[in-house]
JSON list of C-alpha atoms in Angstrom, two decimals:
[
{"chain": "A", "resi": 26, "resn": "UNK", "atom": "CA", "xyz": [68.51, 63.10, 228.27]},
{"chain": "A", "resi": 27, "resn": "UNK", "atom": "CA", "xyz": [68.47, 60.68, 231.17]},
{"chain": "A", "resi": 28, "resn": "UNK", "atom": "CA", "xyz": [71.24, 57.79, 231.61]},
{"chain": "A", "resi": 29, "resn": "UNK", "atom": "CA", "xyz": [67.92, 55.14, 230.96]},
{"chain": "A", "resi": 30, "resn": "UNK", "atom": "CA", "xyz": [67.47, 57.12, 227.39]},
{"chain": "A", "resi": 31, "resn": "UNK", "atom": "CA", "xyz": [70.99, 56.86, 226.84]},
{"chain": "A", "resi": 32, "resn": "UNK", "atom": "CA", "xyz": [71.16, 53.16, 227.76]},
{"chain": "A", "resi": 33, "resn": "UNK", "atom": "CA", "xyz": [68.01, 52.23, 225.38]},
{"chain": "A", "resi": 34, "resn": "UNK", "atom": "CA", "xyz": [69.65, 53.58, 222.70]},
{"chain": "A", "resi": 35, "resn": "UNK", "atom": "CA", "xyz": [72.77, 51.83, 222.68]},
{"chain": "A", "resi": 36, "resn": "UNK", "atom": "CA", "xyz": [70.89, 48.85, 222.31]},
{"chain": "A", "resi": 37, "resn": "UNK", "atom": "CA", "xyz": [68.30, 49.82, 220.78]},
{"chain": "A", "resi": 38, "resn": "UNK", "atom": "CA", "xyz": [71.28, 50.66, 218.08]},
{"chain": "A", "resi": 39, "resn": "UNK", "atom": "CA", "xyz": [73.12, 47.54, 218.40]},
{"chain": "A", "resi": 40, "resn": "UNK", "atom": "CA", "xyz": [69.79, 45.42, 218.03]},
{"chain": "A", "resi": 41, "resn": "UNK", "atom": "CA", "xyz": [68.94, 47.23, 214.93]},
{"chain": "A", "resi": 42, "resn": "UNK", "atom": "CA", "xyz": [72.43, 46.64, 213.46]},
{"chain": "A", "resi": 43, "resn": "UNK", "atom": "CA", "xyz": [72.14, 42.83, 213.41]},
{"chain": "A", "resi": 44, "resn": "UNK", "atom": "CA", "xyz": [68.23, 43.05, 212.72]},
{"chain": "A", "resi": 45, "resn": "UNK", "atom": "CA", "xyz": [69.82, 45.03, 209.30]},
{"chain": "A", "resi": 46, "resn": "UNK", "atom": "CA", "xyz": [72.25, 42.82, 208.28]},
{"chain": "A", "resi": 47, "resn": "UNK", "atom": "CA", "xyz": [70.10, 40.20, 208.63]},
{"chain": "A", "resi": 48, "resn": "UNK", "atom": "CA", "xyz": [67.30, 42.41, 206.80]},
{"chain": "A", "resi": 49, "resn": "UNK", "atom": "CA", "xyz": [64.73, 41.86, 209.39]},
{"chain": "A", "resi": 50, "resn": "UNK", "atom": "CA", "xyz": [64.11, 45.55, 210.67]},
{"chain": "A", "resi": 51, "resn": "UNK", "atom": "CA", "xyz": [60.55, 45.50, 210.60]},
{"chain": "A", "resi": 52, "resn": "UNK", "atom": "CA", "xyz": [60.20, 41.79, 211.89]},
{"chain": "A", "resi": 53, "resn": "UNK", "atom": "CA", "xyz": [62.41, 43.18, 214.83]},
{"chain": "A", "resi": 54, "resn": "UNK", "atom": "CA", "xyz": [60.10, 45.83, 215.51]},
{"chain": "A", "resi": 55, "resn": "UNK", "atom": "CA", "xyz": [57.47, 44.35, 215.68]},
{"chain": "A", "resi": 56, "resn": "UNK", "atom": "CA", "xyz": [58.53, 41.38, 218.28]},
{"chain": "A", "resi": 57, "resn": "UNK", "atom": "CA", "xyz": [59.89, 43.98, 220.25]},
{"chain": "A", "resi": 58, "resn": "UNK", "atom": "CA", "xyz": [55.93, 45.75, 220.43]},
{"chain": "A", "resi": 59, "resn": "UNK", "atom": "CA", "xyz": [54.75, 41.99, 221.39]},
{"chain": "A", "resi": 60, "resn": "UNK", "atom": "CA", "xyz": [56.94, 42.34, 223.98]},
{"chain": "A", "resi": 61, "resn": "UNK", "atom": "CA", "xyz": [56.83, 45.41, 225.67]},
{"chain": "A", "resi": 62, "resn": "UNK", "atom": "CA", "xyz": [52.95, 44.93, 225.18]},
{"chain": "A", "resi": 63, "resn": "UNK", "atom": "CA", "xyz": [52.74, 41.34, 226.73]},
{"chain": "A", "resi": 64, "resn": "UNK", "atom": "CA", "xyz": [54.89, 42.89, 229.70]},
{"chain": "A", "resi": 65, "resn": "UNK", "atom": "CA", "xyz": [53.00, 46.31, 230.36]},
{"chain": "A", "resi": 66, "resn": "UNK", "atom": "CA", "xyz": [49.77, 44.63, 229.79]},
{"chain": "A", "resi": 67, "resn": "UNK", "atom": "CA", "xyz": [50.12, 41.73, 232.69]},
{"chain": "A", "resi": 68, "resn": "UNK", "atom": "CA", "xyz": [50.67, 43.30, 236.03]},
{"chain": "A", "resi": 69, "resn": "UNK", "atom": "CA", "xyz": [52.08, 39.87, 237.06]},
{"chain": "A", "resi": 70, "resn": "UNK", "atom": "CA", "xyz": [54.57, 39.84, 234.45]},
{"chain": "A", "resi": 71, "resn": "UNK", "atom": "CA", "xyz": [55.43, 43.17, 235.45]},
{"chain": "A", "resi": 72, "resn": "UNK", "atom": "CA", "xyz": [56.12, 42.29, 239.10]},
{"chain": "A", "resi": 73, "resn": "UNK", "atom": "CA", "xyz": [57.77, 39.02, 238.75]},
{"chain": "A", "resi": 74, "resn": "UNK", "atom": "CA", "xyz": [60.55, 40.55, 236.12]},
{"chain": "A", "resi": 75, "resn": "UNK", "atom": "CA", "xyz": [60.92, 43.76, 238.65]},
{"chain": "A", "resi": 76, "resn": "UNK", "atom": "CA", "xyz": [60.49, 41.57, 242.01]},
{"chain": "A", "resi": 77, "resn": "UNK", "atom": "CA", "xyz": [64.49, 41.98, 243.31]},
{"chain": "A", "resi": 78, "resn": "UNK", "atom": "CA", "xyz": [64.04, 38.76, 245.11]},
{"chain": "A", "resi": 79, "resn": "UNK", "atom": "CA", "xyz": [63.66, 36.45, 242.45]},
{"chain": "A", "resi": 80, "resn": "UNK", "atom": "CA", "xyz": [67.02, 35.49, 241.13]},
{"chain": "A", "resi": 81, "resn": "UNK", "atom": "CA", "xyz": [68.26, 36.66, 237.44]},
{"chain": "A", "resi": 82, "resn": "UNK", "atom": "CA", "xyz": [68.94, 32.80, 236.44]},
{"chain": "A", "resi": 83, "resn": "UNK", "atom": "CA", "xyz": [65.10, 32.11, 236.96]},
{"chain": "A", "resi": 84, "resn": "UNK", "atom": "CA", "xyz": [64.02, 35.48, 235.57]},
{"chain": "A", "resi": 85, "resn": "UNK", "atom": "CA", "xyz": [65.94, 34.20, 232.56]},
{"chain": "A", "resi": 86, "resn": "UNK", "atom": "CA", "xyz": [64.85, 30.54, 232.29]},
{"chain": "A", "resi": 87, "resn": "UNK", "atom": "CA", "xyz": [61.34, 31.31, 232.90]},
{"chain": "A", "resi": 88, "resn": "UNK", "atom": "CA", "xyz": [61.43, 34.10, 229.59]},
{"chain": "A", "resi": 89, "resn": "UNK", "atom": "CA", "xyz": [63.82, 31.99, 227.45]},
{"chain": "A", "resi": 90, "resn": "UNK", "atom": "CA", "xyz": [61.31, 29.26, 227.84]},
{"chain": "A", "resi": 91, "resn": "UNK", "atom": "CA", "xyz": [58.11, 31.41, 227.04]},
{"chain": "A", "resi": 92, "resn": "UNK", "atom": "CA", "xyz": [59.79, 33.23, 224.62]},
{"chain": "A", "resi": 93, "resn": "UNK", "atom": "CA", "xyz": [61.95, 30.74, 222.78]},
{"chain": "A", "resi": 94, "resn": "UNK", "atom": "CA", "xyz": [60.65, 29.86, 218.93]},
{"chain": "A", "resi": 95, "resn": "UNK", "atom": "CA", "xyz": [58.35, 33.07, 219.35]},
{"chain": "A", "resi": 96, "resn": "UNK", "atom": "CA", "xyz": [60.88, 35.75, 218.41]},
{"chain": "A", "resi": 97, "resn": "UNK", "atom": "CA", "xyz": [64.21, 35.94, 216.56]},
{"chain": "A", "resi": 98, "resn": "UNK", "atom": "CA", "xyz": [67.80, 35.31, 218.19]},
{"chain": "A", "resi": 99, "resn": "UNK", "atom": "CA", "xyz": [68.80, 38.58, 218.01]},
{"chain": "A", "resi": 100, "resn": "UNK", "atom": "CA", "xyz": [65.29, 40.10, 220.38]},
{"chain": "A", "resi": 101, "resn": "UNK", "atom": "CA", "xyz": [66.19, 36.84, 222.58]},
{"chain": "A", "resi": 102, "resn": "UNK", "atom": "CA", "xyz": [69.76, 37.79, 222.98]},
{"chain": "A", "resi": 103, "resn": "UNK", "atom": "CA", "xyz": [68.82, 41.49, 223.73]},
{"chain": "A", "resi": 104, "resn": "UNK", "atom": "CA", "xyz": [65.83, 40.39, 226.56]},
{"chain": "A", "resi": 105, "resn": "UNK", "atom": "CA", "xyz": [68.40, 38.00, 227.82]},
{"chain": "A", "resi": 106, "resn": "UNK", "atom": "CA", "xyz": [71.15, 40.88, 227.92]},
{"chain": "A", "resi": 107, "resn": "UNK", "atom": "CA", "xyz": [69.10, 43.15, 229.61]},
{"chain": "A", "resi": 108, "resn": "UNK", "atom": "CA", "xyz": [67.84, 40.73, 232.37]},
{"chain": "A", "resi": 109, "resn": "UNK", "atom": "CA", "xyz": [71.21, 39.71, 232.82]},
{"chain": "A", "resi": 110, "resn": "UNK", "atom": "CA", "xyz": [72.23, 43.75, 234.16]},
{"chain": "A", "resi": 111, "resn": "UNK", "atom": "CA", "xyz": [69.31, 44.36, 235.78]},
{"chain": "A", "resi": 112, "resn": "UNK", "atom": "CA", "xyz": [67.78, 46.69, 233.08]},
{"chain": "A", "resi": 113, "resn": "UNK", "atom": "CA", "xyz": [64.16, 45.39, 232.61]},
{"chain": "A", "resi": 114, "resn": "UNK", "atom": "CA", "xyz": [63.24, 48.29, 233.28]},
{"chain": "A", "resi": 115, "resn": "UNK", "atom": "CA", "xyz": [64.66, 49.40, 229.99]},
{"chain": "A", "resi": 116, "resn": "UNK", "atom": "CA", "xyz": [61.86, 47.60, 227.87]},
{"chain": "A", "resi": 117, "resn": "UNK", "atom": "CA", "xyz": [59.57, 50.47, 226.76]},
{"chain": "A", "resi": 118, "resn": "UNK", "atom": "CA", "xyz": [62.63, 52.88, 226.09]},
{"chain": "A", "resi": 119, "resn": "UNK", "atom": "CA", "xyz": [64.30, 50.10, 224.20]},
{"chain": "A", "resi": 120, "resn": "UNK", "atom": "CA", "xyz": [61.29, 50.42, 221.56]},
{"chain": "A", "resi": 121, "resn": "UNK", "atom": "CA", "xyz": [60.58, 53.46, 221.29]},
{"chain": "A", "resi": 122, "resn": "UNK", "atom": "CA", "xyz": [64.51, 54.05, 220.18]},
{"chain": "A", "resi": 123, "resn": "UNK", "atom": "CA", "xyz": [64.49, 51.17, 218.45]},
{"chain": "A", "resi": 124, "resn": "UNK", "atom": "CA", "xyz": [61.42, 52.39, 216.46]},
{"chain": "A", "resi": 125, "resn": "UNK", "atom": "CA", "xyz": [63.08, 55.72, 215.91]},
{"chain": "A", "resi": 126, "resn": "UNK", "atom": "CA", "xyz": [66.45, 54.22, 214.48]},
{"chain": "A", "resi": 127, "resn": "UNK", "atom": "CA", "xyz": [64.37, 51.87, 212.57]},
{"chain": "A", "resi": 128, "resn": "UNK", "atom": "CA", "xyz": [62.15, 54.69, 211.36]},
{"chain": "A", "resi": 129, "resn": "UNK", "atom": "CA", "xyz": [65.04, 57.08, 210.56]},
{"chain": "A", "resi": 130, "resn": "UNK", "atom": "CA", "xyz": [66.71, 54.10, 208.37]},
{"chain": "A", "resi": 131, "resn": "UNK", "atom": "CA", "xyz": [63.56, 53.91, 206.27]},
{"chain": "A", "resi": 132, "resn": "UNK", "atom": "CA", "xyz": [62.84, 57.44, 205.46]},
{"chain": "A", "resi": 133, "resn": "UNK", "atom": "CA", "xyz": [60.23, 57.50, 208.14]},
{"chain": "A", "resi": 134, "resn": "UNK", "atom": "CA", "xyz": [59.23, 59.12, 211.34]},
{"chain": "A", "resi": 135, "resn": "UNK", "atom": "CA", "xyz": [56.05, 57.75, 213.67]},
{"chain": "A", "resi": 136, "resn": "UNK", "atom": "CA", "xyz": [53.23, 60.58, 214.26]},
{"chain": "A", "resi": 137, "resn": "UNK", "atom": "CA", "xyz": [51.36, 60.34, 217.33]},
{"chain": "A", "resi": 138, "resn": "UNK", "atom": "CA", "xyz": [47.61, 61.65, 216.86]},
{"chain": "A", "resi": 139, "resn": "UNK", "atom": "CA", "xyz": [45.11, 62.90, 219.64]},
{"chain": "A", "resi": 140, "resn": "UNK", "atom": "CA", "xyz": [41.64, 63.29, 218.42]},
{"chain": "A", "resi": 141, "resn": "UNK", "atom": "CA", "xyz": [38.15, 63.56, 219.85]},
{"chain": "A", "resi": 142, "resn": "UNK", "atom": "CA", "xyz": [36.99, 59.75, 218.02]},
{"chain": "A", "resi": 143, "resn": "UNK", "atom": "CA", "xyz": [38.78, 56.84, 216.49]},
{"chain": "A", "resi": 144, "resn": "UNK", "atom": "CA", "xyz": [40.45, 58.44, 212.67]},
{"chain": "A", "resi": 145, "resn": "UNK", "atom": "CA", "xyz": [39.27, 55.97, 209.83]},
{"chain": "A", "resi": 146, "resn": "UNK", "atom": "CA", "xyz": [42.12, 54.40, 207.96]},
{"chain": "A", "resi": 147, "resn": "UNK", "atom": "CA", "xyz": [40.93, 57.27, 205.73]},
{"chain": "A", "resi": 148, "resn": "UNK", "atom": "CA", "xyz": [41.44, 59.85, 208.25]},
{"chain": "A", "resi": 149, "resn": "UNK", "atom": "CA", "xyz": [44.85, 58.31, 208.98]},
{"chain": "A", "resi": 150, "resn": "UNK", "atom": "CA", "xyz": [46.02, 58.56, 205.32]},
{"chain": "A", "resi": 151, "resn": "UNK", "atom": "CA", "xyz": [45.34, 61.81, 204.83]},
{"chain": "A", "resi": 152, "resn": "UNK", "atom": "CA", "xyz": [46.76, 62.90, 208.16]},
{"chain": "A", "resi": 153, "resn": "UNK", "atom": "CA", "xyz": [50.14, 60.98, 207.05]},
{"chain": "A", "resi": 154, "resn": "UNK", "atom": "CA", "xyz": [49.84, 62.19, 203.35]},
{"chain": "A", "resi": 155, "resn": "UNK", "atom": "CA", "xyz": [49.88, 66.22, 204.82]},
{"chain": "A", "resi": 156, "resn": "UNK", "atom": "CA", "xyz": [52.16, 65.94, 207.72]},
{"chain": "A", "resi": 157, "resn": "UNK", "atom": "CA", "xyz": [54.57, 63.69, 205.22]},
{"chain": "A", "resi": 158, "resn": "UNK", "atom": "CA", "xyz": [54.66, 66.56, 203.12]},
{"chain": "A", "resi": 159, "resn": "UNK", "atom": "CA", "xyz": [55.37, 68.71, 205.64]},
{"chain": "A", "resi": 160, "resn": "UNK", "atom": "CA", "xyz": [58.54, 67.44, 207.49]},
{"chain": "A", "resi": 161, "resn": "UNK", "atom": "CA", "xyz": [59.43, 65.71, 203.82]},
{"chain": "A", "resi": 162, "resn": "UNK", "atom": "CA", "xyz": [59.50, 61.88, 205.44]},
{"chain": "A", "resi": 163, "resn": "UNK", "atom": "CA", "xyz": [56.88, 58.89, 204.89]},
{"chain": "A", "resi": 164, "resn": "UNK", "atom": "CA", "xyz": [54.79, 59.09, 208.20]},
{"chain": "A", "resi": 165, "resn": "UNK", "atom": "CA", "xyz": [53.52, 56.05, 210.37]},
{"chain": "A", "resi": 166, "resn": "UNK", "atom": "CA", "xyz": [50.20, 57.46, 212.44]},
{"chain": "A", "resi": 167, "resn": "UNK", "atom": "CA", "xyz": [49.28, 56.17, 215.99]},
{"chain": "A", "resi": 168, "resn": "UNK", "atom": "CA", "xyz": [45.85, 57.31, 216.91]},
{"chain": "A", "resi": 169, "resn": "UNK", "atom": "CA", "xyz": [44.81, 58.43, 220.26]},
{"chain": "A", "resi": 170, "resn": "UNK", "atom": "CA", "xyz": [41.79, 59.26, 221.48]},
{"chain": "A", "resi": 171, "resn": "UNK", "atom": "CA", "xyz": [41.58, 62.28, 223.30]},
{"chain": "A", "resi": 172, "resn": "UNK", "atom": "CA", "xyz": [38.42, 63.27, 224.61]},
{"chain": "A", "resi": 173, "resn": "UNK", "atom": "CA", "xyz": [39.65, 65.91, 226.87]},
{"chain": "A", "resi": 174, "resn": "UNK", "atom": "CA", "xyz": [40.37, 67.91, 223.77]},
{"chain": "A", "resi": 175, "resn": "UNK", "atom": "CA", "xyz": [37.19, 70.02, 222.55]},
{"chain": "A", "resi": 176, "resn": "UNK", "atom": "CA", "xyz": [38.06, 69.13, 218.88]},
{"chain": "A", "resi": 177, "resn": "UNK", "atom": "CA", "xyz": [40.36, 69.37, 216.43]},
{"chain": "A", "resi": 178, "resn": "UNK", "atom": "CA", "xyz": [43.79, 67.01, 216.27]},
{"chain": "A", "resi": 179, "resn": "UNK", "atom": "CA", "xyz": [46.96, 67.08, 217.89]},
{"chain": "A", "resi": 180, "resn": "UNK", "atom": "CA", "xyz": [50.00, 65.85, 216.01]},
{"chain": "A", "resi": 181, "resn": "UNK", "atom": "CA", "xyz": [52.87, 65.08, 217.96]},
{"chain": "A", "resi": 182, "resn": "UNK", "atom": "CA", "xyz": [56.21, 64.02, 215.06]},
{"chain": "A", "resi": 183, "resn": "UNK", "atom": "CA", "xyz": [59.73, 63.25, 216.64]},
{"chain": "A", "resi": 184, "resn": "UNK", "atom": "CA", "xyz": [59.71, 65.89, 219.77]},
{"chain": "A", "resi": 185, "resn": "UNK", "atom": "CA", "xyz": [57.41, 68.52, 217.71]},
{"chain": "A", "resi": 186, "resn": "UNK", "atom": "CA", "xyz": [53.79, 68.94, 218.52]},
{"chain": "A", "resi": 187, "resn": "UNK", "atom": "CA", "xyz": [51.24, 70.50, 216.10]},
{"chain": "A", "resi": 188, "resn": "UNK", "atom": "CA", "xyz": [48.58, 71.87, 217.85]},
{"chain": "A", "resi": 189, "resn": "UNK", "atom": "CA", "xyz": [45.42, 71.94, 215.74]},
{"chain": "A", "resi": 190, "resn": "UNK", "atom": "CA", "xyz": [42.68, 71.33, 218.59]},
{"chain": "A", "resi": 191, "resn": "UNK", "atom": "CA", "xyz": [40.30, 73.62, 219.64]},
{"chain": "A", "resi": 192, "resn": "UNK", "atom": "CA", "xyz": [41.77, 74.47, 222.72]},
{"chain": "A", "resi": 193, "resn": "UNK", "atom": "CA", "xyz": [45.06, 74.88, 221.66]},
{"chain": "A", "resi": 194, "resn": "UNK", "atom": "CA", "xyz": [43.29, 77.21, 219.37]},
{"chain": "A", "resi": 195, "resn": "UNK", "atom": "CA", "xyz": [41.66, 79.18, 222.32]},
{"chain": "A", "resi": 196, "resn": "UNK", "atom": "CA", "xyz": [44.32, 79.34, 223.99]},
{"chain": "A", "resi": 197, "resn": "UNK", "atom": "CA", "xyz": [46.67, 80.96, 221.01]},
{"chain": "A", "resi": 198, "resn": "UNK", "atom": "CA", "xyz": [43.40, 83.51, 220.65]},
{"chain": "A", "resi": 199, "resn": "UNK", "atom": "CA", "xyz": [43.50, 84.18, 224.26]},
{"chain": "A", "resi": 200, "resn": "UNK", "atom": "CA", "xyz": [47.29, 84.77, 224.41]},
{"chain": "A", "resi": 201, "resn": "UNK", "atom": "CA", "xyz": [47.05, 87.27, 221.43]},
{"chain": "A", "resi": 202, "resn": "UNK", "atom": "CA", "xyz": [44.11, 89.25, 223.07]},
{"chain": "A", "resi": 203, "resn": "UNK", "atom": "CA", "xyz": [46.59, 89.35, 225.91]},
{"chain": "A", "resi": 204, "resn": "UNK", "atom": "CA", "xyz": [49.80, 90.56, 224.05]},
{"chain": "A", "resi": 205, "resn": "UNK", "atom": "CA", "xyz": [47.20, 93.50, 222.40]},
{"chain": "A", "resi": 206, "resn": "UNK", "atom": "CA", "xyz": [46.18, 94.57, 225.81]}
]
Protein backbone atom coordinates (compact mmCIF):
# COMPACT_ATOMS: atom_id res chain seq x y z
CA UNK A 1 0.00 0.00 0.00
CA UNK A 2 1.65 3.24 -1.02
CA UNK A 3 2.30 6.25 1.57
CA UNK A 4 -0.52 8.37 -0.88
CA UNK A 5 -3.10 5.30 0.03
CA UNK A 6 -2.13 5.53 3.46
CA UNK A 7 -2.46 9.34 3.59
CA UNK A 8 -6.12 9.27 1.85
CA UNK A 9 -7.25 7.19 4.33
CA UNK A 10 -6.48 8.99 7.32
CA UNK A 11 -8.56 11.59 6.08
CA UNK A 12 -10.66 10.03 4.30
CA UNK A 13 -11.38 8.50 8.04
CA UNK A 14 -11.31 11.64 9.87
CA UNK A 15 -13.73 13.35 7.24
CA UNK A 16 -16.14 10.57 7.60
CA UNK A 17 -16.06 10.82 11.43
CA UNK A 18 -17.45 14.38 11.57
CA UNK A 19 -19.65 13.75 8.32
CA UNK A 20 -21.21 10.83 11.00
CA UNK A 21 -21.73 12.70 13.84
CA UNK A 22 -23.20 15.18 12.01
CA UNK A 23 -25.25 12.35 10.04
CA UNK A 24 -24.34 13.59 6.69
CA UNK A 25 -22.36 10.51 5.22
CA UNK A 26 -23.96 10.35 2.05
CA UNK A 27 -24.21 14.26 1.56
CA UNK A 28 -20.33 14.02 2.17
CA UNK A 29 -19.91 11.63 -0.46
CA UNK A 30 -21.37 12.95 -2.76
CA UNK A 31 -19.67 16.67 -2.60
CA UNK A 32 -16.59 14.94 -2.47
CA UNK A 33 -17.59 13.12 -6.29
CA UNK A 34 -18.48 16.93 -7.39
CA UNK A 35 -15.24 17.57 -6.55
CA UNK A 36 -12.88 15.22 -7.66
CA UNK A 37 -15.12 15.31 -10.90
CA UNK A 38 -15.05 19.20 -11.39
CA UNK A 39 -11.12 18.83 -10.87
CA UNK A 40 -10.28 15.73 -13.19
CA UNK A 41 -12.69 16.96 -15.68
CA UNK A 42 -11.02 20.67 -16.31
CA UNK A 43 -7.46 20.32 -17.38
CA UNK A 44 -7.08 23.97 -16.21
CA UNK A 45 -8.22 23.26 -12.85
CA UNK A 46 -5.94 20.50 -12.83
CA UNK A 47 -2.84 22.56 -13.66
CA UNK A 48 -3.47 25.61 -11.71
CA UNK A 49 -4.00 23.45 -8.24
CA UNK A 50 -0.69 21.27 -9.30
CA UNK A 51 1.27 24.43 -10.89
CA UNK A 52 4.22 24.67 -7.88
CA UNK A 53 4.51 28.28 -8.72
CA UNK A 54 1.37 29.56 -7.71
CA UNK A 55 1.40 30.19 -4.03
CA UNK A 56 -0.81 27.94 -1.47
CA UNK A 57 -2.59 31.28 -0.05
CA UNK A 58 -4.03 31.91 -3.66
CA UNK A 59 -4.59 28.22 -4.38
CA UNK A 60 -6.71 28.53 -1.25
CA UNK A 61 -8.58 31.83 -1.76
CA UNK A 62 -9.33 31.13 -5.25
CA UNK A 63 -11.20 27.41 -4.05
CA UNK A 64 -12.64 28.81 -0.78
CA UNK A 65 -14.27 31.39 -2.94
CA UNK A 66 -15.64 28.94 -5.69
CA UNK A 67 -16.37 26.51 -3.34
CA UNK A 68 -17.79 28.35 -0.37
CA UNK A 69 -21.88 27.85 0.17
CA UNK A 70 -21.49 24.85 -2.40
CA UNK A 71 -20.34 22.13 0.01
CA UNK A 72 -20.41 21.51 3.77
CA UNK A 73 -17.69 22.83 6.38
CA UNK A 74 -16.37 19.74 7.04
CA UNK A 75 -15.39 18.91 2.72
CA UNK A 76 -14.19 22.75 2.93
CA UNK A 77 -12.00 22.17 5.88
CA UNK A 78 -10.59 18.89 4.35
CA UNK A 79 -9.85 20.71 0.57
CA UNK A 80 -8.44 23.50 2.59
CA UNK A 81 -6.25 20.96 4.73
CA UNK A 82 -4.99 19.27 1.95
CA UNK A 83 -3.97 22.41 -0.11
CA UNK A 84 -2.46 23.69 2.84
CA UNK A 85 0.40 20.38 2.79
CA UNK A 86 0.70 20.19 -0.59
CA UNK A 87 -1.49 17.02 -1.06
CA UNK A 88 -3.87 17.91 -3.99
CA UNK A 89 -2.78 15.34 -5.39
CA UNK A 90 -4.58 13.29 -2.83
CA UNK A 91 -8.16 14.14 -4.27
CA UNK A 92 -9.16 10.95 -6.16
CA UNK A 93 -7.63 8.62 -3.36
CA UNK A 94 -9.41 10.70 -0.78
CA UNK A 95 -12.83 9.37 -2.41
CA UNK A 96 -12.39 6.38 -3.24
CA UNK A 97 -11.44 5.65 0.72
CA UNK A 98 -13.83 7.80 1.71
CA UNK A 99 -16.45 5.83 -0.33
CA UNK A 100 -15.13 2.60 1.07
CA UNK A 101 -15.36 3.71 4.86
CA UNK A 102 -18.62 5.19 4.03
CA UNK A 103 -19.70 2.02 2.26
CA UNK A 104 -18.37 -0.35 4.96
CA UNK A 105 -20.45 1.82 7.69
CA UNK A 106 -23.63 1.14 5.75
CA UNK A 107 -23.50 -2.49 5.10
CA UNK A 108 -22.35 -1.80 1.61
CA UNK A 109 -19.56 -2.31 -0.81
CA UNK A 110 -19.41 -0.41 -4.52
CA UNK A 111 -19.22 -3.02 -7.59
CA UNK A 112 -17.51 -1.88 -10.55
CA UNK A 113 -19.11 -3.46 -13.86
CA UNK A 114 -17.44 -3.85 -17.41
CA UNK A 115 -19.84 -4.79 -20.06
CA UNK A 116 -20.06 -4.76 -23.84
CA UNK A 117 -23.31 -1.83 -23.73
CA UNK A 118 -24.75 0.49 -21.18
CA UNK A 119 -26.75 -2.19 -18.22
CA UNK A 120 -30.45 -0.86 -17.83
CA UNK A 121 -31.30 0.15 -14.33
CA UNK A 122 -32.78 -3.36 -14.74
CA UNK A 123 -29.60 -4.93 -15.60
CA UNK A 124 -28.01 -3.06 -12.69
CA UNK A 125 -30.52 -4.44 -10.11
CA UNK A 126 -30.18 -7.71 -10.84
CA UNK A 127 -26.41 -7.56 -11.07
CA UNK A 128 -26.51 -5.95 -7.37
CA UNK A 129 -29.37 -8.32 -6.19
CA UNK A 130 -26.83 -11.63 -7.18
CA UNK A 131 -23.49 -10.29 -6.32
CA UNK A 132 -25.28 -8.87 -2.88
CA UNK A 133 -26.10 -12.28 -2.19
CA UNK A 134 -22.97 -13.43 -2.83
CA UNK A 135 -20.45 -11.46 -0.63
CA UNK A 136 -23.72 -10.99 1.89
CA UNK A 137 -23.54 -6.85 1.65
CA UNK A 138 -26.09 -4.35 -0.17
CA UNK A 139 -24.14 -3.54 -3.48
CA UNK A 140 -23.82 -0.03 -5.23
CA UNK A 141 -23.06 -0.84 -9.25
CA UNK A 142 -20.87 1.49 -11.44
CA UNK A 143 -21.21 0.55 -15.03
CA UNK A 144 -18.47 0.55 -17.50
CA UNK A 145 -18.48 0.02 -20.82
CA UNK A 146 -16.07 -2.23 -22.08
CA UNK A 147 -16.01 -2.90 -25.57
CA UNK A 148 -12.73 -4.57 -25.69
CA UNK A 149 -14.40 -7.45 -23.93
CA UNK A 150 -16.13 -10.00 -26.48
CA UNK A 151 -19.13 -10.34 -24.06
CA UNK A 152 -20.14 -11.25 -20.97
CA UNK A 153 -19.53 -8.91 -17.58
CA UNK A 154 -16.78 -8.27 -15.42
CA UNK A 155 -17.45 -7.58 -11.76
CA UNK A 156 -14.82 -6.06 -9.92
CA UNK A 157 -16.17 -5.85 -5.59
CA UNK A 158 -13.56 -4.43 -3.00
CA UNK A 159 -10.08 -5.88 -4.61
CA UNK A 160 -11.97 -9.15 -6.07
CA UNK A 161 -12.72 -9.47 -9.72
CA UNK A 162 -15.36 -11.87 -11.15
CA UNK A 163 -14.59 -12.72 -14.42
CA UNK A 164 -17.71 -13.64 -16.38
CA UNK A 165 -16.68 -12.27 -19.99
CA UNK A 166 -16.09 -14.20 -22.81
CA UNK A 167 -12.59 -13.91 -22.87
CA UNK A 168 -11.94 -14.48 -19.50
CA UNK A 169 -13.89 -17.52 -20.36
CA UNK A 170 -11.47 -18.48 -23.27
CA UNK A 171 -8.86 -17.95 -21.60
CA UNK A 172 -9.85 -20.34 -18.38
CA UNK A 173 -10.75 -23.03 -21.43
CA UNK A 174 -7.44 -22.46 -22.93
CA UNK A 175 -5.50 -22.77 -19.64
CA UNK A 176 -7.31 -26.13 -18.84
CA UNK A 177 -6.57 -27.60 -22.38
CA UNK A 178 -3.07 -26.63 -21.35
CA UNK A 179 -2.86 -28.23 -17.80
CA UNK A 180 -4.44 -31.67 -19.73
CA UNK A 181 -1.66 -31.60 -22.20
Amino acid sequence: MSQDTVAAKRYARALFEVAAQQQKGLEVEEELRAIVSAIEGDADTQKFISTPNIPRSVKMDVLTKALAGKISKPVLNTIELLLEKGRTDLFAELLNSYVKIQGASLGMADATVYSTYPLSDREKEQVASEFGQMVQQKIRVTNVVDETLLGGLKVVIGDKLYDGSLAGKLDRLEKSFNRQA
